[in-house]
PDB file of C-alpha atoms and ligand atoms in Angstrom:
ATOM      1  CA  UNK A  84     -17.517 161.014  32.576  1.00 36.00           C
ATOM      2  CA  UNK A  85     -18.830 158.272  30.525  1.00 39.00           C
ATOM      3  CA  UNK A  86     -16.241 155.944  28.572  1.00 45.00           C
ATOM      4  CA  UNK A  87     -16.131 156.089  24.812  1.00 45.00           C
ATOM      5  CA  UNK A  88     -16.978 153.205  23.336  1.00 48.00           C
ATOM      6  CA  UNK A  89     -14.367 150.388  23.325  1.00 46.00           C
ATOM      7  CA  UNK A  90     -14.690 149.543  19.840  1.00 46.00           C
ATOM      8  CA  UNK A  91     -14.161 152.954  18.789  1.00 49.00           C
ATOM      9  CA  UNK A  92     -10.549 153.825  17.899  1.00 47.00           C
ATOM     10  CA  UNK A  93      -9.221 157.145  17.773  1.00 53.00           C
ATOM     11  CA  UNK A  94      -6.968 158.469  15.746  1.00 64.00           C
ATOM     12  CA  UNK A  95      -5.158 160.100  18.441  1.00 81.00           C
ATOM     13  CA  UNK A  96      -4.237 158.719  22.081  1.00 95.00           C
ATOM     14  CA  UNK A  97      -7.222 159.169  24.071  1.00 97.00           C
ATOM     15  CA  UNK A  98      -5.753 156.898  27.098  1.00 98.00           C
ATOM     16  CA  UNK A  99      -1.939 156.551  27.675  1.00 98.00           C
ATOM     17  CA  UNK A 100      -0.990 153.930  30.522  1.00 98.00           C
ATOM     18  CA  UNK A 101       2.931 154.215  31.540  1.00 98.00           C
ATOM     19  CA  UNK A 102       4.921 151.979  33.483  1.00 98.00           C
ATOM     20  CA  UNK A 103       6.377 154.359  35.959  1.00 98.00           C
ATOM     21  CA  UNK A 104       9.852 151.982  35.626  1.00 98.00           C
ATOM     22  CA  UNK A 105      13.887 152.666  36.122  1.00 98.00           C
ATOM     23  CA  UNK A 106      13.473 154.989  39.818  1.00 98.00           C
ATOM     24  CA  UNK A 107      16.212 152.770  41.253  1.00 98.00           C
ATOM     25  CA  UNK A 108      18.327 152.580  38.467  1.00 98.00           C
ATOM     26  CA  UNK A 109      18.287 156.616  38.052  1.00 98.00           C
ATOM     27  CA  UNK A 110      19.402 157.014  42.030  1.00 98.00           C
ATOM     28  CA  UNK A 111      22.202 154.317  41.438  1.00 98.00           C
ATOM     29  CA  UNK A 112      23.642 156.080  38.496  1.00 98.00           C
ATOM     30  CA  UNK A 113      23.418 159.416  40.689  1.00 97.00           C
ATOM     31  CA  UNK A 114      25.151 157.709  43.826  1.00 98.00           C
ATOM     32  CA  UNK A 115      21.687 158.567  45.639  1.00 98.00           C
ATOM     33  CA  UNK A 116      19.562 156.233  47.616  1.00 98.00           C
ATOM     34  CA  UNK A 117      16.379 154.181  45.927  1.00 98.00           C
ATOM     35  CA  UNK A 118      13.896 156.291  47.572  1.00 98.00           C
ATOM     36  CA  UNK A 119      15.653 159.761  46.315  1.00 98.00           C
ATOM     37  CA  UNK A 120      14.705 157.906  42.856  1.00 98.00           C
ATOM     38  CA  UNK A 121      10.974 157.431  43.779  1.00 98.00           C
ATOM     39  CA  UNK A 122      11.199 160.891  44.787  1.00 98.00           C
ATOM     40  CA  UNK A 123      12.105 162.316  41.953  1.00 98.00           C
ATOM     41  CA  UNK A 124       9.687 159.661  39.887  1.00 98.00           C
ATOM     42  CA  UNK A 125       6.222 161.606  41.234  1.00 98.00           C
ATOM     43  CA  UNK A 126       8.079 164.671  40.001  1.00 98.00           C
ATOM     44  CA  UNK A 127       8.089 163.283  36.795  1.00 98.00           C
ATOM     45  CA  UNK A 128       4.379 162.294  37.144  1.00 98.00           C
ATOM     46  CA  UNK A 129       3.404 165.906  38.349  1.00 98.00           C
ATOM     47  CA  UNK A 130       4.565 167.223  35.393  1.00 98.00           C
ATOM     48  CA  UNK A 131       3.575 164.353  32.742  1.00 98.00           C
ATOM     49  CA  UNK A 132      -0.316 164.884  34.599  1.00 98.00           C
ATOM     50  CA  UNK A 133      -0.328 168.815  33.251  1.00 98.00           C
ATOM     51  CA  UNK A 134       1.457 168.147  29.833  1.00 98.00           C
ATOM     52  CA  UNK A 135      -0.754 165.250  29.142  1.00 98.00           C
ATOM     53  CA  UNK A 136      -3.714 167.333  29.700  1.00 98.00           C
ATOM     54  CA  UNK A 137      -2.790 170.194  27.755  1.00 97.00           C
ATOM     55  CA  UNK A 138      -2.441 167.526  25.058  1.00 97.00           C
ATOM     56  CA  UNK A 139      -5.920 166.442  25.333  1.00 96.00           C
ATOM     57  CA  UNK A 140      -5.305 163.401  26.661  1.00 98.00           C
ATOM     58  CA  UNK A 141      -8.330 162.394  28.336  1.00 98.00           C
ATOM     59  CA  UNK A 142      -6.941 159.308  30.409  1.00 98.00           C
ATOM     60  CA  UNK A 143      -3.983 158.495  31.918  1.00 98.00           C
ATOM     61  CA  UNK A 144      -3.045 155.590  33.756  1.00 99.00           C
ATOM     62  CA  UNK A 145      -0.199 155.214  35.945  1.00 99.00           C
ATOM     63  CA  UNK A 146       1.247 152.008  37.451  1.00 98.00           C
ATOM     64  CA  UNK A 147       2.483 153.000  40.724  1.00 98.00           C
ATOM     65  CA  UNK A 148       2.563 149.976  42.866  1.00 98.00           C
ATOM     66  CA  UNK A 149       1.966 146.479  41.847  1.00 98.00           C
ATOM     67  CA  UNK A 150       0.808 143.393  43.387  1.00 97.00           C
ATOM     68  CA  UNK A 151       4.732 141.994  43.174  1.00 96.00           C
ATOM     69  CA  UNK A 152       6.062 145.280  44.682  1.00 98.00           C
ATOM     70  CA  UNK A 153       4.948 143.863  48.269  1.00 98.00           C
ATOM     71  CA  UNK A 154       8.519 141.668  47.751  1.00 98.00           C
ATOM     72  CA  UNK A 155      10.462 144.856  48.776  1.00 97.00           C
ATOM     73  CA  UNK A 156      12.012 145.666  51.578  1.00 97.00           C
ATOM     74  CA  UNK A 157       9.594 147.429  53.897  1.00 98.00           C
ATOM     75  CA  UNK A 158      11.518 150.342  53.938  1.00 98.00           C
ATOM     76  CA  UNK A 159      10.972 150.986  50.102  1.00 98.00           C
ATOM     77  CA  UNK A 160       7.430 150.523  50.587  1.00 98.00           C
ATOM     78  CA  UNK A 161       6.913 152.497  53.146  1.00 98.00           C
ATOM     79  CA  UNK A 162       8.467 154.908  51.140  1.00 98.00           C
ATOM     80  CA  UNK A 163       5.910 154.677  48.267  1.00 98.00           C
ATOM     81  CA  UNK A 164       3.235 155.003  50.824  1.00 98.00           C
ATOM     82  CA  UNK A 165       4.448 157.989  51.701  1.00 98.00           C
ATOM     83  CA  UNK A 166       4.485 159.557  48.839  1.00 98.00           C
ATOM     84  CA  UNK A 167       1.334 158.453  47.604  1.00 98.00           C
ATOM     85  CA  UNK A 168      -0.118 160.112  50.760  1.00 98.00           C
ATOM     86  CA  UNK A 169       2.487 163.187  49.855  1.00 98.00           C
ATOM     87  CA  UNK A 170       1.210 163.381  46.224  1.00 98.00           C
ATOM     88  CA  UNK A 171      -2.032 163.717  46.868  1.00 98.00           C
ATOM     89  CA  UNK A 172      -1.540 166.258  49.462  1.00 98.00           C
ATOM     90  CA  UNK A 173       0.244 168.650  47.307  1.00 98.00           C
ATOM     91  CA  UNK A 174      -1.247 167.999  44.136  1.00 98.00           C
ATOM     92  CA  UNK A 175      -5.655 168.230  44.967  1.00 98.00           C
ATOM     93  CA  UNK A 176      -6.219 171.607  44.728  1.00 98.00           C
ATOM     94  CA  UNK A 177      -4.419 171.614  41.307  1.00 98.00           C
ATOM     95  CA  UNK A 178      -5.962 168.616  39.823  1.00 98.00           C
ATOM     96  CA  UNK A 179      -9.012 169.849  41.435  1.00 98.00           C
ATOM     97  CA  UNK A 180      -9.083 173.423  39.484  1.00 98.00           C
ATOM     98  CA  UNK A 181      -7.398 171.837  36.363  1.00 98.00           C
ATOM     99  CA  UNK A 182     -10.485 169.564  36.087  1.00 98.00           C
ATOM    100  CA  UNK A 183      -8.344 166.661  36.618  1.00 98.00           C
ATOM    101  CA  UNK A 184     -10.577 163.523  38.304  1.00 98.00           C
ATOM    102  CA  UNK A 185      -8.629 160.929  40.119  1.00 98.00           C
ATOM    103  CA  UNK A 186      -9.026 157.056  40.262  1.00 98.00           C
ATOM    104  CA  UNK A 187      -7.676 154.396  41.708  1.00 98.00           C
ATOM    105  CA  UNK A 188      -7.340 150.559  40.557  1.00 98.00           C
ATOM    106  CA  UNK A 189      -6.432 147.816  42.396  1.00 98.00           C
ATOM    107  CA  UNK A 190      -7.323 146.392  45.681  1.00 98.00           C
ATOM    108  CA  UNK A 191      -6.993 149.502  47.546  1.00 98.00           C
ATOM    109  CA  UNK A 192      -8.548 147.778  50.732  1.00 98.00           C
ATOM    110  CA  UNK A 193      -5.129 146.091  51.281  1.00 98.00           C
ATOM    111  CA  UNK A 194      -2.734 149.837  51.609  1.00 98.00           C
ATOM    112  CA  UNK A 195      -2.424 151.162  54.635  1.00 98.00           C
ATOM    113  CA  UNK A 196      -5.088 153.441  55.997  1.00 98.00           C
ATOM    114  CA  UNK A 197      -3.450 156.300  55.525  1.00 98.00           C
ATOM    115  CA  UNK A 198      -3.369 155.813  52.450  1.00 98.00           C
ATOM    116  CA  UNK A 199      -7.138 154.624  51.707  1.00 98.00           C
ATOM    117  CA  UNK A 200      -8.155 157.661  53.686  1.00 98.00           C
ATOM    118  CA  UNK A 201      -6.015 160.209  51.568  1.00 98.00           C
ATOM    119  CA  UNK A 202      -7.321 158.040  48.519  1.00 98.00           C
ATOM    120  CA  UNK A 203     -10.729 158.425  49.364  1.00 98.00           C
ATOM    121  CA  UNK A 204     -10.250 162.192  49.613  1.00 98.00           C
ATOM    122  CA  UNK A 205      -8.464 163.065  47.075  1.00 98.00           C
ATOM    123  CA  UNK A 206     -11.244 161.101  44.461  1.00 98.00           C
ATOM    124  CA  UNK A 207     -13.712 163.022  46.414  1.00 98.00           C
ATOM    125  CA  UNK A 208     -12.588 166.433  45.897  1.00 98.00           C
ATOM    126  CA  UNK A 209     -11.818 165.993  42.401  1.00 98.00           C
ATOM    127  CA  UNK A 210     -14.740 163.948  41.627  1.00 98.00           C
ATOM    128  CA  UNK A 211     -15.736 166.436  39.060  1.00 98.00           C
ATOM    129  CA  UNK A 212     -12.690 166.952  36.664  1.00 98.00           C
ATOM    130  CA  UNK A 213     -14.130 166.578  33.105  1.00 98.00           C
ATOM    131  CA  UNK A 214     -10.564 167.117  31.525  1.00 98.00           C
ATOM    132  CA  UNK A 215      -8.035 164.024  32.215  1.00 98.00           C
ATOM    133  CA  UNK A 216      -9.017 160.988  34.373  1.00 98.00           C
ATOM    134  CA  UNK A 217      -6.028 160.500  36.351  1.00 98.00           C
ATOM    135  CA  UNK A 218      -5.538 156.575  37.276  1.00 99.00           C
ATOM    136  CA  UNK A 219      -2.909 155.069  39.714  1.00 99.00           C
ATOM    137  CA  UNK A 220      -2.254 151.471  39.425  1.00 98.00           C
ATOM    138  CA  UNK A 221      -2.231 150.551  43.432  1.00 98.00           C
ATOM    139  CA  UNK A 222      -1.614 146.889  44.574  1.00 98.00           C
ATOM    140  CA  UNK A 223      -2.575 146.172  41.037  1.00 98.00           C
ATOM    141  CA  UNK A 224      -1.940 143.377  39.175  1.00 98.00           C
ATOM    142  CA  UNK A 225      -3.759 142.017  35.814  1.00 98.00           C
ATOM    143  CA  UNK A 226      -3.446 138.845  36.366  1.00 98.00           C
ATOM    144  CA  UNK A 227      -5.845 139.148  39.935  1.00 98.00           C
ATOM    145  CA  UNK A 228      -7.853 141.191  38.303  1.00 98.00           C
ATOM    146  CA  UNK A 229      -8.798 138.635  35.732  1.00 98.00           C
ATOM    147  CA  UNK A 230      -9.061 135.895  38.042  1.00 98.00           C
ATOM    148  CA  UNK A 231     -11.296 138.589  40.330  1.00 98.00           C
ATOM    149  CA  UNK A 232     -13.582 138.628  37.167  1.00 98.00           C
ATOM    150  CA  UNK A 233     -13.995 135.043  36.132  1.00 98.00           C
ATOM    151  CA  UNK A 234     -14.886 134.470  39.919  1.00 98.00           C
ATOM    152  CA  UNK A 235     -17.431 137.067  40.002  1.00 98.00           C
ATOM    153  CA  UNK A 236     -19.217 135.868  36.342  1.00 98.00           C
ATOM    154  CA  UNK A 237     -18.763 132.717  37.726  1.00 98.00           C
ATOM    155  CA  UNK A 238     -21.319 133.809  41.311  1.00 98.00           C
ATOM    156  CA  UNK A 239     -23.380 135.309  38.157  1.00 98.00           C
ATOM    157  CA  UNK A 240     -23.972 132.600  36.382  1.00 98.00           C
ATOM    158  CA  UNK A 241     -24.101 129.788  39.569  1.00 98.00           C
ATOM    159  CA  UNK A 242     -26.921 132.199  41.046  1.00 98.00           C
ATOM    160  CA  UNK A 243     -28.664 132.500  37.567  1.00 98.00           C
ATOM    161  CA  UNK A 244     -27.946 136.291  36.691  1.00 98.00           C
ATOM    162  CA  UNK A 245     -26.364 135.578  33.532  1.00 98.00           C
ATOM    163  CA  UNK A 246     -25.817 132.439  30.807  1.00 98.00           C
ATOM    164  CA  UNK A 247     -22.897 130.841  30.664  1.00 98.00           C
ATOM    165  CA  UNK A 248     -23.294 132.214  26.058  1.00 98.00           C
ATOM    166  CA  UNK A 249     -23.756 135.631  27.441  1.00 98.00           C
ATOM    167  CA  UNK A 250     -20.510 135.902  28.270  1.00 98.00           C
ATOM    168  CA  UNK A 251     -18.326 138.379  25.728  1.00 98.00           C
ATOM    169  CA  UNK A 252     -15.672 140.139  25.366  1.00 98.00           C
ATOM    170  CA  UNK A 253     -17.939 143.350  26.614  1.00 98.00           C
ATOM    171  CA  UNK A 254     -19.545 141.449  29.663  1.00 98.00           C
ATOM    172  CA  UNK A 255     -15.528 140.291  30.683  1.00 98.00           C
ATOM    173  CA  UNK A 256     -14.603 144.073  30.492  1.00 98.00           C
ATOM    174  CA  UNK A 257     -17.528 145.091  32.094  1.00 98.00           C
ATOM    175  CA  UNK A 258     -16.188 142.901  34.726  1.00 98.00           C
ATOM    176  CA  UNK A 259     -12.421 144.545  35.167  1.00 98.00           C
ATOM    177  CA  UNK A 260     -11.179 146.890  37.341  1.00 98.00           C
ATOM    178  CA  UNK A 261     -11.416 149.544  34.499  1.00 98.00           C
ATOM    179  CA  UNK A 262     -14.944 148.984  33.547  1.00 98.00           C
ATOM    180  CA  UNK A 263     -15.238 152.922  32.772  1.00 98.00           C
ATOM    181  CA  UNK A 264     -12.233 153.328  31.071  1.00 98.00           C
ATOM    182  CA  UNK A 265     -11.361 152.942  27.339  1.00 98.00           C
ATOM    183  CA  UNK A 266      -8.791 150.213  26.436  1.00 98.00           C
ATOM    184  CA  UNK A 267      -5.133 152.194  26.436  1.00 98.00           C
ATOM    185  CA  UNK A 268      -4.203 153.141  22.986  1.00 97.00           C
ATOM    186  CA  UNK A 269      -0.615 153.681  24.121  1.00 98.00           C
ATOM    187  CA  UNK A 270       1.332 152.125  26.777  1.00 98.00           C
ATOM    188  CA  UNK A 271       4.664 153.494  27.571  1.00 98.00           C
ATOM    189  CA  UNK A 272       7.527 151.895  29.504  1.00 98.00           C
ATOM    190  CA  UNK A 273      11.118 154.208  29.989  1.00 98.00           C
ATOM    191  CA  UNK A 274      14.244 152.450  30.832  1.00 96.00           C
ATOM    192  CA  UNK A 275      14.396 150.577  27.711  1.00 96.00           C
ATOM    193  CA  UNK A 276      11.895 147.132  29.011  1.00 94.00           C
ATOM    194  CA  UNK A 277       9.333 145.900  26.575  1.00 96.00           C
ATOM    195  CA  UNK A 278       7.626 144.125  29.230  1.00 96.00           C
ATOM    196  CA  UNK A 279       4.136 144.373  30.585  1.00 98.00           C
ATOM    197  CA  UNK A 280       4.622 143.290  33.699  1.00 97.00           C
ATOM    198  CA  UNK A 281       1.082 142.247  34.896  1.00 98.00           C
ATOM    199  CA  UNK A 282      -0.414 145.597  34.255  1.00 98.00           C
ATOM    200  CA  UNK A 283      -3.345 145.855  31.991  1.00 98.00           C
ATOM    201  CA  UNK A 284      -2.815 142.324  30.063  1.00 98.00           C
ATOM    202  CA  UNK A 285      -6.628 142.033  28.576  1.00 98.00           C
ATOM    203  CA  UNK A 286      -7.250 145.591  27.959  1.00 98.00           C
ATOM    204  CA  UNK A 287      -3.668 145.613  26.086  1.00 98.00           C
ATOM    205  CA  UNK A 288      -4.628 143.562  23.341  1.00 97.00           C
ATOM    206  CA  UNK A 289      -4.452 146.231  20.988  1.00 95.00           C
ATOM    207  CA  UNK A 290      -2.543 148.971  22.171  1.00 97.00           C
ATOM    208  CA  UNK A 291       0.664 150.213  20.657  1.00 97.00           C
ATOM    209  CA  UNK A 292       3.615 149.860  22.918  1.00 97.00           C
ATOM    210  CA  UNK A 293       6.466 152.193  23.413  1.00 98.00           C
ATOM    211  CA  UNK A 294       9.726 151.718  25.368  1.00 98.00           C
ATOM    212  CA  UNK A 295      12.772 154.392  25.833  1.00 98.00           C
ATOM    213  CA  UNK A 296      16.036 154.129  27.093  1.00 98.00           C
ATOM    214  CA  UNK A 297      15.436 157.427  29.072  1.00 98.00           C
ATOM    215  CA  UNK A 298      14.089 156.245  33.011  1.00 98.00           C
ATOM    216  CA  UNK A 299      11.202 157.217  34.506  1.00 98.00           C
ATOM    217  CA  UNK A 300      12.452 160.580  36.582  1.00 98.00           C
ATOM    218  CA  UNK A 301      14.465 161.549  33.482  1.00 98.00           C
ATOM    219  CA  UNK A 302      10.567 161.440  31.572  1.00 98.00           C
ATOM    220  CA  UNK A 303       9.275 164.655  30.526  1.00 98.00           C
ATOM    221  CA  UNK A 304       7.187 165.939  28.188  1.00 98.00           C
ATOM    222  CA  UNK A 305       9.613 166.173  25.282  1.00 98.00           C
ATOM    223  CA  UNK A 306       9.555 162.252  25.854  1.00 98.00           C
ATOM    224  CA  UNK A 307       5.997 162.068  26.158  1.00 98.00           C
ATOM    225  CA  UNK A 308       5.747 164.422  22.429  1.00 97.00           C
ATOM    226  CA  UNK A 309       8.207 161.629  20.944  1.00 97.00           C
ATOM    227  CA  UNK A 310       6.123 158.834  22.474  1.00 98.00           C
ATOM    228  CA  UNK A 311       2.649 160.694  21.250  1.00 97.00           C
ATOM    229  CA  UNK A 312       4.832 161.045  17.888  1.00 95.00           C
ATOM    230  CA  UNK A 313       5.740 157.624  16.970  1.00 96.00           C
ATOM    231  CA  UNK A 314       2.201 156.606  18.041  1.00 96.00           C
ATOM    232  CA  UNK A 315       0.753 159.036  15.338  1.00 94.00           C
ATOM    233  CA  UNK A 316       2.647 157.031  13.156  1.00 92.00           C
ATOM    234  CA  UNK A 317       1.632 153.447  13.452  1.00 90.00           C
ATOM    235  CA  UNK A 318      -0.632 151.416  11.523  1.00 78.00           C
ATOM    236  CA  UNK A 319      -3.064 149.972  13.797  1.00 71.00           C
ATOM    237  CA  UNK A 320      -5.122 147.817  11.744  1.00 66.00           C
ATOM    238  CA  UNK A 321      -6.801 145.682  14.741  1.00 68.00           C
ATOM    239  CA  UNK A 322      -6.134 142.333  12.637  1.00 69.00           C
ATOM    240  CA  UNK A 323      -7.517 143.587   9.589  1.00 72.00           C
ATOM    241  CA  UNK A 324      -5.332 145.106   6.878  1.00 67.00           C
ATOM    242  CA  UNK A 325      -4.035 148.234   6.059  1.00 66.00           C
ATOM    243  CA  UNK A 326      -5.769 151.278   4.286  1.00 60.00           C
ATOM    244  CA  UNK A 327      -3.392 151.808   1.538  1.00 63.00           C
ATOM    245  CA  UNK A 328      -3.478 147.595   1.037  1.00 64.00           C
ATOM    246  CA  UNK A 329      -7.735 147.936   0.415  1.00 64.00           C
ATOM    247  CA  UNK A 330      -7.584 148.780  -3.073  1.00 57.00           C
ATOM    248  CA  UNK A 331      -4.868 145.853  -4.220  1.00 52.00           C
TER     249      UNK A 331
HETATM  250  C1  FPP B 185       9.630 151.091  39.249  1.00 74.83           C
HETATM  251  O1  FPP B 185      10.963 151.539  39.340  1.00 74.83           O
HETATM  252  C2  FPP B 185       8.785 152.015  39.958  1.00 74.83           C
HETATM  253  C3  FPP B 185       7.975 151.672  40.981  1.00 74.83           C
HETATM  254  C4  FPP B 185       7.873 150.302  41.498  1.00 74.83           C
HETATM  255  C5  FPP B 185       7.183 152.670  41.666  1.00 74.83           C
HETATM  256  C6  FPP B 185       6.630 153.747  40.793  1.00 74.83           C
HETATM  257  C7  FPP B 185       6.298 154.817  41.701  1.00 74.83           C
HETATM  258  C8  FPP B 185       6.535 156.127  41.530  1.00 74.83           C
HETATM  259  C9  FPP B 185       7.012 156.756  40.280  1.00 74.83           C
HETATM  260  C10 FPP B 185       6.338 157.035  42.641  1.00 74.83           C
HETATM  261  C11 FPP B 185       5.061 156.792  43.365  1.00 74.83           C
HETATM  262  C12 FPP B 185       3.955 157.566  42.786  1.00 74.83           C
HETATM  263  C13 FPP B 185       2.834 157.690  43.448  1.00 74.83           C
HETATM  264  C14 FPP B 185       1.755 158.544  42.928  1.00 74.83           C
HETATM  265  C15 FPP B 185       2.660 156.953  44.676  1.00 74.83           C
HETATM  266  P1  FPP B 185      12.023 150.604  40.017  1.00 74.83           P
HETATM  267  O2  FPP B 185      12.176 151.016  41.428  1.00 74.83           O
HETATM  268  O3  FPP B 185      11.644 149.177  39.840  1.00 74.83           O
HETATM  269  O4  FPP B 185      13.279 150.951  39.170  1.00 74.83           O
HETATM  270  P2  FPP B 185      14.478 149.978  38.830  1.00 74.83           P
HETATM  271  O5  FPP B 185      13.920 148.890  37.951  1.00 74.83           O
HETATM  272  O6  FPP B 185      15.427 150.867  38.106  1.00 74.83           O
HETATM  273  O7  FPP B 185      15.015 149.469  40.129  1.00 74.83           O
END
């Protein structure tokens, strides 16, 4: 599918990105292990995947594993190995017949095997969903990702591909992970945090945010309406001013 332009804004969200955050915190308010919490988070993705398509979304990004999350204890990431591996096992022959395509960013060359090889698959078989580009976030961080850019123009321009001037904002982009995906209009984060967290710092720079108190396995798409709701209503004026100031 080839990636609207990135200067061109819609009016609606055209690509939500959602920190899948508060798993934990749900399973310690229940009196249930961290991993029942996890569990229970690609629940709430299964279900956000088909409501976000019926809305015409036409990307959504998920961060599902970070570059930081390596600082758990193994058994938690083992865990959210598993599941990976799990979710894509249960869910490719829907995403596959819903025209669902799924991606992957980060370095995927560091997970497990298992999980490369069920990565690998799953993209394949649903390499031809034209409705929703499905994106997990896997060993990904932003600020890498950067630095894996500037490295790479840097080889460019040290072997004479490219001037040192040529290098915009486009070229930079062209450069990232997410090359042939829009910018996010919308990023969401449940259990109340405001923060980014390393996940998709350049292509950010104009997005709304939205936080709720509600945590991540609580999300569904009654939360995703009010999220797509308050994003109807603000003003994005991409440093220039408003419509209704034009006239004064
Ligand atoms: C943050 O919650 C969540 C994560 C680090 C993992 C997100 C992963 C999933 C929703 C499931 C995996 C999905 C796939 C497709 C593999 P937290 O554990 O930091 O919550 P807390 O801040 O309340 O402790």
């Amino acid at each position: 599918m080839s990636a609207p332009s990135k200067t061109e804004r819609p009016a609606v969200a055209q690509h939500v990105a959602i920190i899948m955050d508060g798993n934990g915190r749900w399973a310690r308010r229940q009196g249930l292990p961290r991993a029942e919490g996890h569990r229970r988070g690609v629940l709430a993705l299964k279900d956000i995947v088909k409501a976000a398509k019926v809305r015409q979304i036409k990307y959504l990004t998920v961060y599902a594993f970070s570059t930081e999350n390596w600082r758990r204890p193994q058994a938690e990431v083992d865990v959210l190995m598993d599941l990976l591996v799990e979710f894509i096992n249960s869910e490719v022959s829907e995403l596959k017949s819903e025209g669902v395509r799924l991606d992957a960013i980060g370095h995927i060359e560091e997970l497990p095997a298992r999980c490369q090889e069920k990565l690998a698959e799953g993209m394949a078989a649903t390499r031809m969903g034209r409705n929703l580009v499905l994106t997990l976030a896997l060993n990904y961080g932003a600020r890498r990702e950067i630095v894996d850019a500037a490295r790479a123009l840097a080889d460019a321009v040290r072997s004479g591909q490219i001037e040192t001037q040529e290098i915009t904002d486009a070229v930079f982009s062209a450069h990232l992970s997410t090359k042939d995906l829009p910018d996010p209009d919308l990023i969401i984060r449940p259990s109340g945090e405001w923060r980014l967290s390393n996940f998709l710092l350049w292509q950010a720079a104009y997005a709304e945010m939205y936080s709720t108190e509600v945590l991540w396995p609580d999300f569904d798409e009654k939360e995703l309406d009010l999220a797509l709701d308050a994003f109807a209503q603000r003003d994005r004026r991409y440093g220039a001013i408003s419509r209704t100031d034009q006239t004064s």
